[in-house]
Amino acid sequence: MEYLSLIEKGIWFGLAAIGFAILFNVPTRTILVIWFMGALGGITKLICMHIGFGVVMSSFAGAGLIGFLSIWAAHSKHSPPMIFAIPSVIPMVPGAFAYRMMLGLIKLAGDQIGEDYDTIVAETINNGLKAIFILMSLAFGVALPMLLTRKESAKDIRLKKIMG
């Protein structure tokens, strides 16, 4: 794997994360950290894919790193962890797989049903399931570190305390 290409893609991941951070109107003091986390998460995903992991596990690894880094950043920048995690993980959302699934659905809805019908159905289902599993791995990768590092357990939270 070319290191220069990896660094370039990391920069683009970080810039996309900054774009979503600005869209979500996060505090200005968090922008640089969000860029760094988006770049590291994207680079982690790319390295894992280069090693031989699938796209789903690679996305989970990148999102898990972002989840743990967002907890650290929340303590250092005095902001909630989701301020850092959500904009940083959005550039890893599988747009290409969702796009290919939609193209397959459009082809299937058309009037021309030929001998490619079975192939189109299989590719559409494959792309749709990949997109769903990648989205689930991103969600679990971000949420799992936050659940593991909670200060109080769910047993200690009382209903009266929650209700007011």
N, CA and C atoms as an extended XYZ file, in Angstrom:
492
Properties=species:S:1:pos:R:3:atomname:S:1:resname:S:1:resid:I:1 pbc="F F F"
N         0.850       -1.179        0.000 N   MET     1
C         0.000        0.000        0.000 CA  MET     1
C         0.890        1.234        0.000 C   MET     1
N         0.572        2.158       -0.871 N   GLU     2
C         1.339        3.393       -0.948 CA  GLU     2
C         0.986        4.302        0.213 C   GLU     2
N         2.014        4.747        0.915 N   TYR     3
C         1.782        5.596        2.087 CA  TYR     3
C         1.237        6.965        1.701 C   TYR     3
N         1.708        7.507        0.599 N   LEU     4
C         1.247        8.824        0.168 CA  LEU     4
C        -0.241        8.793       -0.194 C   LEU     4
N        -0.654        7.733       -0.866 N   SER     5
C        -2.068        7.576       -1.208 CA  SER     5
C        -2.918        7.411        0.047 C   SER     5
N        -2.390        6.688        1.023 N   LEU     6
C        -3.106        6.482        2.285 CA  LEU     6
C        -3.269        7.802        3.036 C   LEU     6
N        -2.210        8.602        3.063 N   ILE     7
C        -2.276        9.905        3.734 CA  ILE     7
C        -3.257       10.828        3.006 C   ILE     7
N        -3.233       10.792        1.676 N   GLU     8
C        -4.162       11.625        0.907 CA  GLU     8
C        -5.616       11.244        1.199 C   GLU     8
N        -5.901        9.950        1.217 N   LYS     9
C        -7.267        9.511        1.517 CA  LYS     9
C        -7.658        9.872        2.941 C   LYS     9
N        -6.695        9.801        3.866 N   GLY    10
C        -6.968       10.212        5.241 CA  GLY    10
C        -7.320       11.681        5.332 C   GLY    10
N        -6.611       12.506        4.561 N   ILE    11
C        -6.924       13.941        4.535 CA  ILE    11
C        -8.342       14.161        4.020 C   ILE    11
N        -8.732       13.417        2.992 N   TRP    12
C       -10.084       13.577        2.449 CA  TRP    12
C       -11.148       13.085        3.431 C   TRP    12
N       -10.857       11.987        4.127 N   PHE    13
C       -11.786       11.534        5.172 CA  PHE    13
C       -11.961       12.626        6.226 C   PHE    13
N       -10.859       13.234        6.636 N   GLY    14
C       -10.920       14.292        7.640 CA  GLY    14
C       -11.683       15.508        7.157 C   GLY    14
N       -11.474       15.896        5.897 N   LEU    15
C       -12.196       17.048        5.352 CA  LEU    15
C       -13.696       16.775        5.251 C   LEU    15
N       -14.055       15.551        4.886 N   ALA    16
C       -15.482       15.202        4.856 CA  ALA    16
C       -16.075       15.256        6.258 C   ALA    16
N       -15.305       14.813        7.247 N   ALA    17
C       -15.773       14.883        8.634 CA  ALA    17
C       -15.966       16.331        9.068 C   ALA    17
N       -15.055       17.211        8.667 N   ILE    18
C       -15.207       18.636        8.997 CA  ILE    18
C       -16.466       19.203        8.338 C   ILE    18
N       -16.730       18.791        7.109 N   GLY    19
C       -17.937       19.256        6.432 CA  GLY    19
C       -19.203       18.891        7.196 C   GLY    19
N       -19.271       17.657        7.667 N   PHE    20
C       -20.446       17.257        8.442 CA  PHE    20
C       -20.462       17.919        9.817 C   PHE    20
N       -19.293       18.167       10.376 N   ALA    21
C       -19.243       18.863       11.666 CA  ALA    21
C       -19.776       20.284       11.528 C   ALA    21
N       -19.409       20.956       10.456 N   ILE    22
C       -19.916       22.309       10.224 CA  ILE    22
C       -21.420       22.264        9.959 C   ILE    22
N       -21.864       21.254        9.223 N   LEU    23
C       -23.288       21.093        8.961 CA  LEU    23
C       -24.076       20.904       10.258 C   LEU    23
N       -23.490       20.178       11.218 N   PHE    24
C       -24.149       19.933       12.502 CA  PHE    24
C       -23.903       21.043       13.511 C   PHE    24
N       -23.156       22.080       13.117 N   ASN    25
C       -22.925       23.250       13.958 CA  ASN    25
C       -22.264       22.885       15.292 C   ASN    25
N       -21.160       22.154       15.224 N   VAL    26
C       -20.438       21.785       16.440 CA  VAL    26
C       -19.603       22.976       16.907 C   VAL    26
N       -19.180       22.982       18.170 N   PRO    27
C       -18.328       24.081       18.644 CA  PRO    27
C       -17.018       24.162       17.851 C   PRO    27
N       -16.537       25.367       17.672 N   THR    28
C       -15.334       25.596       16.870 CA  THR    28
C       -14.111       24.903       17.456 C   THR    28
N       -14.043       24.801       18.772 N   ARG    29
C       -12.874       24.194       19.411 CA  ARG    29
C       -12.743       22.697       19.104 C   ARG    29
N       -13.781       22.086       18.545 N   THR    30
C       -13.751       20.649       18.275 CA  THR    30
C       -13.403       20.304       16.830 C   THR    30
N       -13.307       21.285       15.956 N   ILE    31
C       -13.147       21.027       14.517 CA  ILE    31
C       -11.856       20.270       14.206 C   ILE    31
N       -10.745       20.694       14.766 N   LEU    32
C        -9.466       20.045       14.466 CA  LEU    32
C        -9.447       18.598       14.961 C   LEU    32
N       -10.018       18.355       16.119 N   VAL    33
C       -10.073       16.991       16.661 CA  VAL    33
C       -10.961       16.116       15.780 C   VAL    33
N       -12.063       16.669       15.289 N   ILE    34
C       -12.955       15.909       14.410 CA  ILE    34
C       -12.240       15.569       13.104 C   ILE    34
N       -11.454       16.509       12.579 N   TRP    35
C       -10.681       16.207       11.371 CA  TRP    35
C        -9.708       15.057       11.633 C   TRP    35
N        -9.010       15.133       12.743 N   PHE    36
C        -8.030       14.104       13.092 CA  PHE    36
C        -8.705       12.744       13.263 C   PHE    36
N        -9.847       12.718       13.948 N   MET    37
C       -10.550       11.454       14.174 CA  MET    37
C       -11.116       10.884       12.877 C   MET    37
N       -11.657       11.738       12.013 N   GLY    38
C       -12.160       11.270       10.728 CA  GLY    38
C       -11.053       10.681        9.870 C   GLY    38
N        -9.888       11.340        9.886 N   ALA    39
C        -8.746       10.839        9.116 CA  ALA    39
C        -8.254        9.505        9.669 C   ALA    39
N        -8.114        9.409       10.993 N   LEU    40
C        -7.637        8.152       11.584 CA  LEU    40
C        -8.626        7.012       11.390 C   LEU    40
N        -9.916        7.297       11.527 N   GLY    41
C       -10.924        6.258       11.311 CA  GLY    41
C       -10.914        5.753        9.883 C   GLY    41
N       -10.822        6.666        8.920 N   GLY    42
C       -10.770        6.266        7.522 CA  GLY    42
C        -9.507        5.500        7.179 C   GLY    42
N        -8.369        5.939        7.712 N   ILE    43
C        -7.110        5.233        7.466 CA  ILE    43
C        -7.155        3.842        8.083 C   ILE    43
N        -7.738        3.725        9.272 N   THR    44
C        -7.870        2.411        9.910 CA  THR    44
C        -8.707        1.478        9.045 C   THR    44
N        -9.800        1.985        8.509 N   LYS    45
C       -10.646        1.172        7.630 CA  LYS    45
C        -9.868        0.721        6.396 C   LYS    45
N        -9.127        1.637        5.784 N   LEU    46
C        -8.379        1.296        4.574 CA  LEU    46
C        -7.268        0.292        4.854 C   LEU    46
N        -6.574        0.449        5.980 N   ILE    47
C        -5.501       -0.492        6.325 CA  ILE    47
C        -6.074       -1.876        6.588 C   ILE    47
N        -7.183       -1.941        7.309 N   CYS    48
C        -7.804       -3.242        7.580 CA  CYS    48
C        -8.265       -3.912        6.290 C   CYS    48
N        -8.789       -3.128        5.353 N   MET    49
C        -9.196       -3.709        4.073 CA  MET    49
C        -7.983       -4.190        3.284 C   MET    49
N        -6.875       -3.466        3.379 N   HIS    50
C        -5.654       -3.872        2.680 CA  HIS    50
C        -5.085       -5.161        3.275 C   HIS    50
N        -5.192       -5.309        4.587 N   ILE    51
C        -4.693       -6.514        5.249 CA  ILE    51
C        -5.496       -7.739        4.826 C   ILE    51
N        -6.776       -7.556        4.554 N   GLY    52
C        -7.586       -8.685        4.119 CA  GLY    52
C        -8.905       -8.831        4.847 C   GLY    52
N        -9.199       -7.935        5.767 N   PHE    53
C       -10.505       -7.962        6.412 CA  PHE    53
C       -11.556       -7.522        5.401 C   PHE    53
N       -12.775       -7.930        5.632 N   GLY    54
C       -13.867       -7.494        4.774 CA  GLY    54
C       -14.223       -6.045        5.049 C   GLY    54
N       -15.074       -5.509        4.195 N   VAL    55
C       -15.446       -4.107        4.336 CA  VAL    55
C       -16.267       -3.877        5.606 C   VAL    55
N       -17.035       -4.872        6.036 N   VAL    56
C       -17.853       -4.713        7.242 CA  VAL    56
C       -16.967       -4.673        8.486 C   VAL    56
N       -16.037       -5.605        8.599 N   MET    57
C       -15.151       -5.628        9.770 CA  MET    57
C       -14.200       -4.435        9.764 C   MET    57
N       -13.777       -4.012        8.592 N   SER    58
C       -12.908       -2.835        8.502 CA  SER    58
C       -13.648       -1.579        8.949 C   SER    58
N       -14.905       -1.472        8.569 N   SER    59
C       -15.716       -0.330        9.013 CA  SER    59
C       -15.920       -0.370       10.518 C   SER    59
N       -16.112       -1.571       11.059 N   PHE    60
C       -16.272       -1.710       12.508 CA  PHE    60
C       -14.996       -1.282       13.236 C   PHE    60
N       -13.836       -1.659       12.697 N   ALA    61
C       -12.566       -1.276       13.325 CA  ALA    61
C       -12.378        0.242       13.296 C   ALA    61
N       -12.663        0.858       12.161 N   GLY    62
C       -12.548        2.315       12.072 CA  GLY    62
C       -13.523        3.029       12.993 C   GLY    62
N       -14.756        2.534       13.053 N   ALA    63
C       -15.759        3.154       13.926 CA  ALA    63
C       -15.427        2.923       15.396 C   ALA    63
N       -14.880        1.751       15.721 N   GLY    64
C       -14.474        1.495       17.106 CA  GLY    64
C       -13.363        2.428       17.547 C   GLY    64
N       -12.397        2.659       16.667 N   LEU    65
C       -11.332        3.614       16.987 CA  LEU    65
C       -11.908        5.014       17.190 C   LEU    65
N       -12.826        5.403       16.329 N   ILE    66
C       -13.467        6.712       16.487 CA  ILE    66
C       -14.238        6.771       17.799 C   ILE    66
N       -14.907        5.680       18.173 N   GLY    67
C       -15.647        5.657       19.429 CA  GLY    67
C       -14.751        5.861       20.633 C   GLY    67
N       -13.619        5.152       20.669 N   PHE    68
C       -12.696        5.316       21.798 CA  PHE    68
C       -12.042        6.701       21.797 C   PHE    68
N       -11.670        7.187       20.610 N   LEU    69
C       -11.071        8.523       20.538 CA  LEU    69
C       -12.067        9.612       20.925 C   LEU    69
N       -13.349        9.390       20.642 N   SER    70
C       -14.344       10.409       20.989 CA  SER    70
C       -14.523       10.516       22.496 C   SER    70
N       -14.334        9.425       23.214 N   ILE    71
C       -14.410        9.485       24.681 CA  ILE    71
C       -13.230       10.283       25.220 C   ILE    71
N       -12.044       10.032       24.673 N   TRP    72
C       -10.867       10.799       25.093 CA  TRP    72
C       -11.044       12.280       24.752 C   TRP    72
N       -11.536       12.556       23.537 N   ALA    73
C       -11.705       13.945       23.109 CA  ALA    73
C       -12.775       14.654       23.924 C   ALA    73
N       -13.793       13.922       24.348 N   ALA    74
C       -14.849       14.537       25.155 CA  ALA    74
C       -14.296       15.039       26.479 C   ALA    74
N       -13.371       14.282       27.056 N   HIS    75
C       -12.767       14.717       28.315 CA  HIS    75
C       -11.802       15.884       28.101 C   HIS    75
N       -11.067       15.854       27.017 N   SER    76
C       -10.068       16.910       26.818 CA  SER    76
C       -10.677       18.216       26.304 C   SER    76
N       -11.754       18.148       25.526 N   LYS    77
C       -12.362       19.353       24.951 CA  LYS    77
C       -13.665       19.751       25.644 C   LYS    77
N       -14.077       19.008       26.654 N   HIS    78
C       -15.272       19.320       27.449 CA  HIS    78
C       -16.526       19.450       26.582 C   HIS    78
N       -16.748       18.433       25.767 N   SER    79
C       -17.942       18.347       24.926 CA  SER    79
C       -18.437       16.908       24.967 C   SER    79
N       -19.697       16.670       24.633 N   PRO    80
C       -20.200       15.289       24.614 CA  PRO    80
C       -19.483       14.446       23.555 C   PRO    80
N       -19.327       13.147       23.803 N   PRO    81
C       -18.623       12.287       22.838 CA  PRO    81
C       -19.285       12.231       21.464 C   PRO    81
N       -20.593       12.351       21.416 N   MET    82
C       -21.284       12.279       20.124 CA  MET    82
C       -20.946       13.459       19.213 C   MET    82
N       -20.545       14.575       19.799 N   ILE    83
C       -20.108       15.735       19.003 CA  ILE    83
C       -18.928       15.335       18.119 C   ILE    83
N       -18.073       14.470       18.631 N   PHE    84
C       -16.885       14.038       17.898 CA  PHE    84
C       -17.162       12.808       17.038 C   PHE    84
N       -17.945       11.866       17.567 N   ALA    85
C       -18.101       10.568       16.916 CA  ALA    85
C       -18.935       10.638       15.637 C   ALA    85
N       -20.054       11.322       15.680 N   ILE    86
C       -20.972       11.280       14.540 CA  ILE    86
C       -20.381       11.929       13.281 C   ILE    86
N       -19.856       13.160       13.335 N   PRO    87
C       -19.278       13.708       12.100 CA  PRO    87
C       -18.056       12.930       11.608 C   PRO    87
N       -17.319       12.312       12.530 N   SER    88
C       -16.114       11.579       12.137 CA  SER    88
C       -16.437       10.264       11.449 C   SER    88
N       -17.565        9.656       11.787 N   VAL    89
C       -17.887        8.341       11.239 CA  VAL    89
C       -18.725        8.435        9.956 C   VAL    89
N       -19.362        9.561        9.711 N   ILE    90
C       -20.227        9.688        8.531 CA  ILE    90
C       -19.477        9.488        7.206 C   ILE    90
N       -18.219        9.920        7.047 N   PRO    91
C       -17.546        9.647        5.767 CA  PRO    91
C       -17.355        8.159        5.457 C   PRO    91
N       -17.535        7.291        6.433 N   MET    92
C       -17.409        5.856        6.180 CA  MET    92
C       -18.738        5.203        5.808 C   MET    92
N       -19.806        5.993        5.680 N   VAL    93
C       -21.114        5.459        5.305 CA  VAL    93
C       -21.035        4.936        3.869 C   VAL    93
N       -21.602        3.764        3.614 N   PRO    94
C       -21.427        3.089        2.313 CA  PRO    94
C       -22.333        3.633        1.221 C   PRO    94
N       -22.003        4.768        0.677 N   GLY    95
C       -22.833        5.366       -0.358 CA  GLY    95
C       -22.835        4.579       -1.656 C   GLY    95
N       -21.713        3.995       -2.027 N   ALA    96
C       -21.626        3.275       -3.300 CA  ALA    96
C       -22.498        2.023       -3.290 C   ALA    96
N       -22.512        1.293       -2.177 N   PHE    97
C       -23.331        0.081       -2.108 CA  PHE    97
C       -24.821        0.425       -2.139 C   PHE    97
N       -25.210        1.478       -1.440 N   ALA    98
C       -26.612        1.900       -1.450 CA  ALA    98
C       -27.013        2.386       -2.847 C   ALA    98
N       -26.117        3.091       -3.510 N   TYR    99
C       -26.390        3.574       -4.867 CA  TYR    99
C       -26.578        2.404       -5.828 C   TYR    99
N       -25.687        1.411       -5.757 N   ARG   100
C       -25.805        0.242       -6.637 CA  ARG   100
C       -27.078       -0.547       -6.350 C   ARG   100
N       -27.481       -0.602       -5.075 N   MET   101
C       -28.721       -1.284       -4.733 CA  MET   101
C       -29.912       -0.554       -5.366 C   MET   101
N       -29.915        0.770       -5.291 N   MET   102
C       -31.013        1.539       -5.877 CA  MET   102
C       -31.044        1.393       -7.401 C   MET   102
N       -29.878        1.371       -8.031 N   LEU   103
C       -29.842        1.146       -9.478 CA  LEU   103
C       -30.407       -0.222       -9.827 C   LEU   103
N       -30.082       -1.231       -9.030 N   GLY   104
C       -30.628       -2.565       -9.252 CA  GLY   104
C       -32.134       -2.598       -9.092 C   GLY   104
N       -32.646       -1.894       -8.089 N   LEU   105
C       -34.099       -1.838       -7.902 CA  LEU   105
C       -34.783       -1.144       -9.075 C   LEU   105
N       -34.145       -0.106       -9.599 N   ILE   106
C       -34.715        0.593      -10.755 CA  ILE   106
C       -34.720       -0.319      -11.978 C   ILE   106
N       -33.646       -1.082      -12.171 N   LYS   107
C       -33.603       -2.027      -13.290 CA  LYS   107
C       -34.669       -3.103      -13.138 C   LYS   107
N       -34.882       -3.563      -11.909 N   LEU   108
C       -35.883       -4.602      -11.681 CA  LEU   108
C       -37.301       -4.071      -11.875 C   LEU   108
N       -37.500       -2.789      -11.620 N   ALA   109
C       -38.827       -2.204      -11.788 CA  ALA   109
C       -39.146       -1.916      -13.253 C   ALA   109
N       -38.142       -1.953      -14.096 N   GLY   110
C       -38.343       -1.681      -15.518 CA  GLY   110
C       -39.124       -2.787      -16.200 C   GLY   110
N       -39.543       -2.510      -17.412 N   ASP   111
C       -40.364       -3.456      -18.170 CA  ASP   111
C       -39.548       -4.562      -18.824 C   ASP   111
N       -38.273       -4.334      -19.006 N   GLN   112
C       -37.457       -5.302      -19.735 CA  GLN   112
C       -36.914       -6.358      -18.780 C   GLN   112
N       -37.567       -7.503      -18.771 N   ILE   113
C       -37.090       -8.617      -17.950 CA  ILE   113
C       -36.455       -9.618      -18.909 C   ILE   113
N       -35.160       -9.714      -18.829 N   GLY   114
C       -34.436      -10.599      -19.725 CA  GLY   114
C       -33.780      -11.727      -18.956 C   GLY   114
N       -32.760      -12.267      -19.557 N   GLU   115
C       -32.050      -13.374      -18.925 CA  GLU   115
C       -31.140      -12.911      -17.797 C   GLU   115
N       -30.925      -11.600      -17.673 N   ASP   116
C       -30.084      -11.063      -16.603 CA  ASP   116
C       -30.851      -10.871      -15.299 C   ASP   116
N       -32.118      -11.235      -15.266 N   TYR   117
C       -32.965      -10.959      -14.106 CA  TYR   117
C       -32.385      -11.555      -12.820 C   TYR   117
N       -31.980      -12.805      -12.854 N   ASP   118
C       -31.436      -13.455      -11.652 CA  ASP   118
C       -30.147      -12.784      -11.188 C   ASP   118
N       -29.313      -12.396      -12.129 N   THR   119
C       -28.064      -11.720      -11.783 CA  THR   119
C       -28.336      -10.365      -11.144 C   THR   119
N       -29.280       -9.622      -11.699 N   ILE   120
C       -29.607       -8.299      -11.156 CA  ILE   120
C       -30.190       -8.429       -9.759 C   ILE   120
N       -31.063       -9.411       -9.547 N   VAL   121
C       -31.637       -9.628       -8.210 CA  VAL   121
C       -30.539       -9.961       -7.207 C   VAL   121
N       -29.637      -10.858       -7.583 N   ALA   122
C       -28.563      -11.262       -6.669 CA  ALA   122
C       -27.642      -10.085       -6.340 C   ALA   122
N       -27.271       -9.299       -7.341 N   GLU   123
C       -26.396       -8.148       -7.096 CA  GLU   123
C       -27.091       -7.076       -6.262 C   GLU   123
N       -28.383       -6.870       -6.496 N   THR   124
C       -29.135       -5.874       -5.730 CA  THR   124
C       -29.221       -6.275       -4.269 C   THR   124
N       -29.550       -7.524       -4.014 N   ILE   125
C       -29.623       -8.009       -2.629 CA  ILE   125
C       -28.250       -7.955       -1.973 C   ILE   125
N       -27.211       -8.345       -2.707 N   ASN   126
C       -25.849       -8.317       -2.171 CA  ASN   126
C       -25.443       -6.895       -1.777 C   ASN   126
N       -25.669       -5.935       -2.659 N   ASN   127
C       -25.308       -4.545       -2.359 CA  ASN   127
C       -26.133       -3.984       -1.212 C   ASN   127
N       -27.420       -4.310       -1.173 N   GLY   128
C       -28.267       -3.830       -0.088 CA  GLY   128
C       -27.850       -4.388        1.259 C   GLY   128
N       -27.551       -5.687        1.303 N   LEU   129
C       -27.122       -6.293        2.568 CA  LEU   129
C       -25.766       -5.761        3.017 C   LEU   129
N       -24.860       -5.537        2.070 N   LYS   130
C       -23.568       -4.946        2.440 CA  LYS   130
C       -23.759       -3.564        3.050 C   LYS   130
N       -24.607       -2.749        2.439 N   ALA   131
C       -24.856       -1.404        2.962 CA  ALA   131
C       -25.451       -1.474        4.364 C   ALA   131
N       -26.404       -2.369        4.573 N   ILE   132
C       -27.040       -2.501        5.890 CA  ILE   132
C       -26.035       -2.965        6.933 C   ILE   132
N       -25.237       -3.972        6.599 N   PHE   133
C       -24.272       -4.490        7.577 CA  PHE   133
C       -23.164       -3.482        7.871 C   PHE   133
N       -22.760       -2.711        6.892 N   ILE   134
C       -21.758       -1.671        7.151 CA  ILE   134
C       -22.339       -0.604        8.073 C   ILE   134
N       -23.582       -0.201        7.824 N   LEU   135
C       -24.219        0.783        8.705 CA  LEU   135
C       -24.350        0.251       10.130 C   LEU   135
N       -24.696       -1.031       10.265 N   MET   136
C       -24.791       -1.622       11.606 CA  MET   136
C       -23.427       -1.673       12.277 C   MET   136
N       -22.395       -2.002       11.525 N   SER   137
C       -21.058       -2.058       12.125 CA  SER   137
C       -20.582       -0.670       12.534 C   SER   137
N       -20.938        0.357       11.774 N   LEU   138
C       -20.584        1.721       12.167 CA  LEU   138
C       -21.310        2.119       13.451 C   LEU   138
N       -22.581        1.764       13.539 N   ALA   139
C       -23.350        2.109       14.737 CA  ALA   139
C       -22.807        1.383       15.964 C   ALA   139
N       -22.556        0.085       15.834 N   PHE   140
C       -22.021       -0.675       16.973 CA  PHE   140
C       -20.604       -0.236       17.315 C   PHE   140
N       -19.806        0.077       16.304 N   GLY   141
C       -18.437        0.510       16.553 CA  GLY   141
C       -18.354        1.814       17.316 C   GLY   141
N       -19.289        2.720       17.064 N   VAL   142
C       -19.309        3.989       17.792 CA  VAL   142
C       -19.930        3.809       19.173 C   VAL   142
N       -20.987        3.007       19.262 N   ALA   143
C       -21.725        2.883       20.528 CA  ALA   143
C       -21.015        1.993       21.543 C   ALA   143
N       -20.339        0.955       21.093 N   LEU   144
C       -19.737       -0.006       22.017 CA  LEU   144
C       -18.719        0.619       22.967 C   LEU   144
N       -17.781        1.441       22.516 N   PRO   145
C       -16.854        2.059       23.478 CA  PRO   145
C       -17.559        2.946       24.502 C   PRO   145
N       -18.617        3.605       24.063 N   MET   146
C       -19.341        4.466       25.004 CA  MET   146
C       -20.093        3.644       26.042 C   MET   146
N       -20.574        2.475       25.645 N   LEU   147
C       -21.247        1.604       26.606 CA  LEU   147
C       -20.246        0.948       27.553 C   LEU   147
N       -19.074        0.620       27.054 N   LEU   148
C       -18.061       -0.040       27.886 CA  LEU   148
C       -17.443        0.898       28.907 C   LEU   148
N       -17.428        2.178       28.628 N   THR   149
C       -16.765        3.126       29.529 CA  THR   149
C       -17.747        3.932       30.372 C   THR   149
N       -18.977        3.479       30.457 N   ARG   150
C       -19.952        4.181       31.306 CA  ARG   150
C       -19.541        4.102       32.755 C   ARG   150
N       -19.791        5.164       33.482 N   LYS   151
C       -19.394        5.216       34.889 CA  LYS   151
C       -20.344        4.414       35.773 C   LYS   151
N       -21.627        4.480       35.517 N   GLU   152
C       -22.581        3.760       36.356 CA  GLU   152
C       -23.301        2.717       35.519 C   GLU   152
N       -23.633        1.616       36.145 N   SER   153
C       -24.293        0.545       35.416 CA  SER   153
C       -25.786        0.831       35.317 C   SER   153
N       -26.445        0.086       34.469 N   ALA   154
C       -27.880        0.273       34.285 CA  ALA   154
C       -28.648       -0.125       35.540 C   ALA   154
N       -28.079       -1.013       36.357 N   LYS   155
C       -28.755       -1.426       37.587 CA  LYS   155
C       -28.796       -0.293       38.605 C   LYS   155
N       -27.828        0.606       38.553 N   ASP   156
C       -27.767        1.696       39.523 CA  ASP   156
C       -28.690        2.860       39.171 C   ASP   156
N       -29.156        2.890       37.954 N   ILE   157
C       -30.029        3.981       37.545 CA  ILE   157
C       -31.450        3.642       37.986 C   ILE   157
N       -32.016        4.451       38.779 N   ARG   158
C       -33.354        4.206       39.315 CA  ARG   158
C       -34.397        4.923       38.454 C   ARG   158
N       -35.580        4.322       38.404 N   LEU   159
C       -36.658        4.890       37.615 CA  LEU   159
C       -37.065        6.257       38.150 C   LEU   159
N       -37.071        6.410       39.467 N   LYS   160
C       -37.445        7.702       40.046 CA  LYS   160
C       -36.430        8.780       39.664 C   LYS   160
N       -35.176        8.389       39.599 N   LYS   161
C       -34.132        9.346       39.238 CA  LYS   161
C       -34.320        9.804       37.785 C   LYS   161
N       -34.715        8.881       36.940 N   ILE   162
C       -34.915        9.207       35.531 CA  ILE   162
C       -36.175       10.049       35.353 C   ILE   162
N       -37.227        9.673       36.042 N   MET   163
C       -38.516       10.356       35.885 CA  MET   163
C       -38.527       11.743       36.529 C   MET   163
N       -37.614       11.987       37.420 N   GLY   164
C       -37.553       13.347       37.911 CA  GLY   164
C       -37.567       13.470       39.358 C   GLY   164
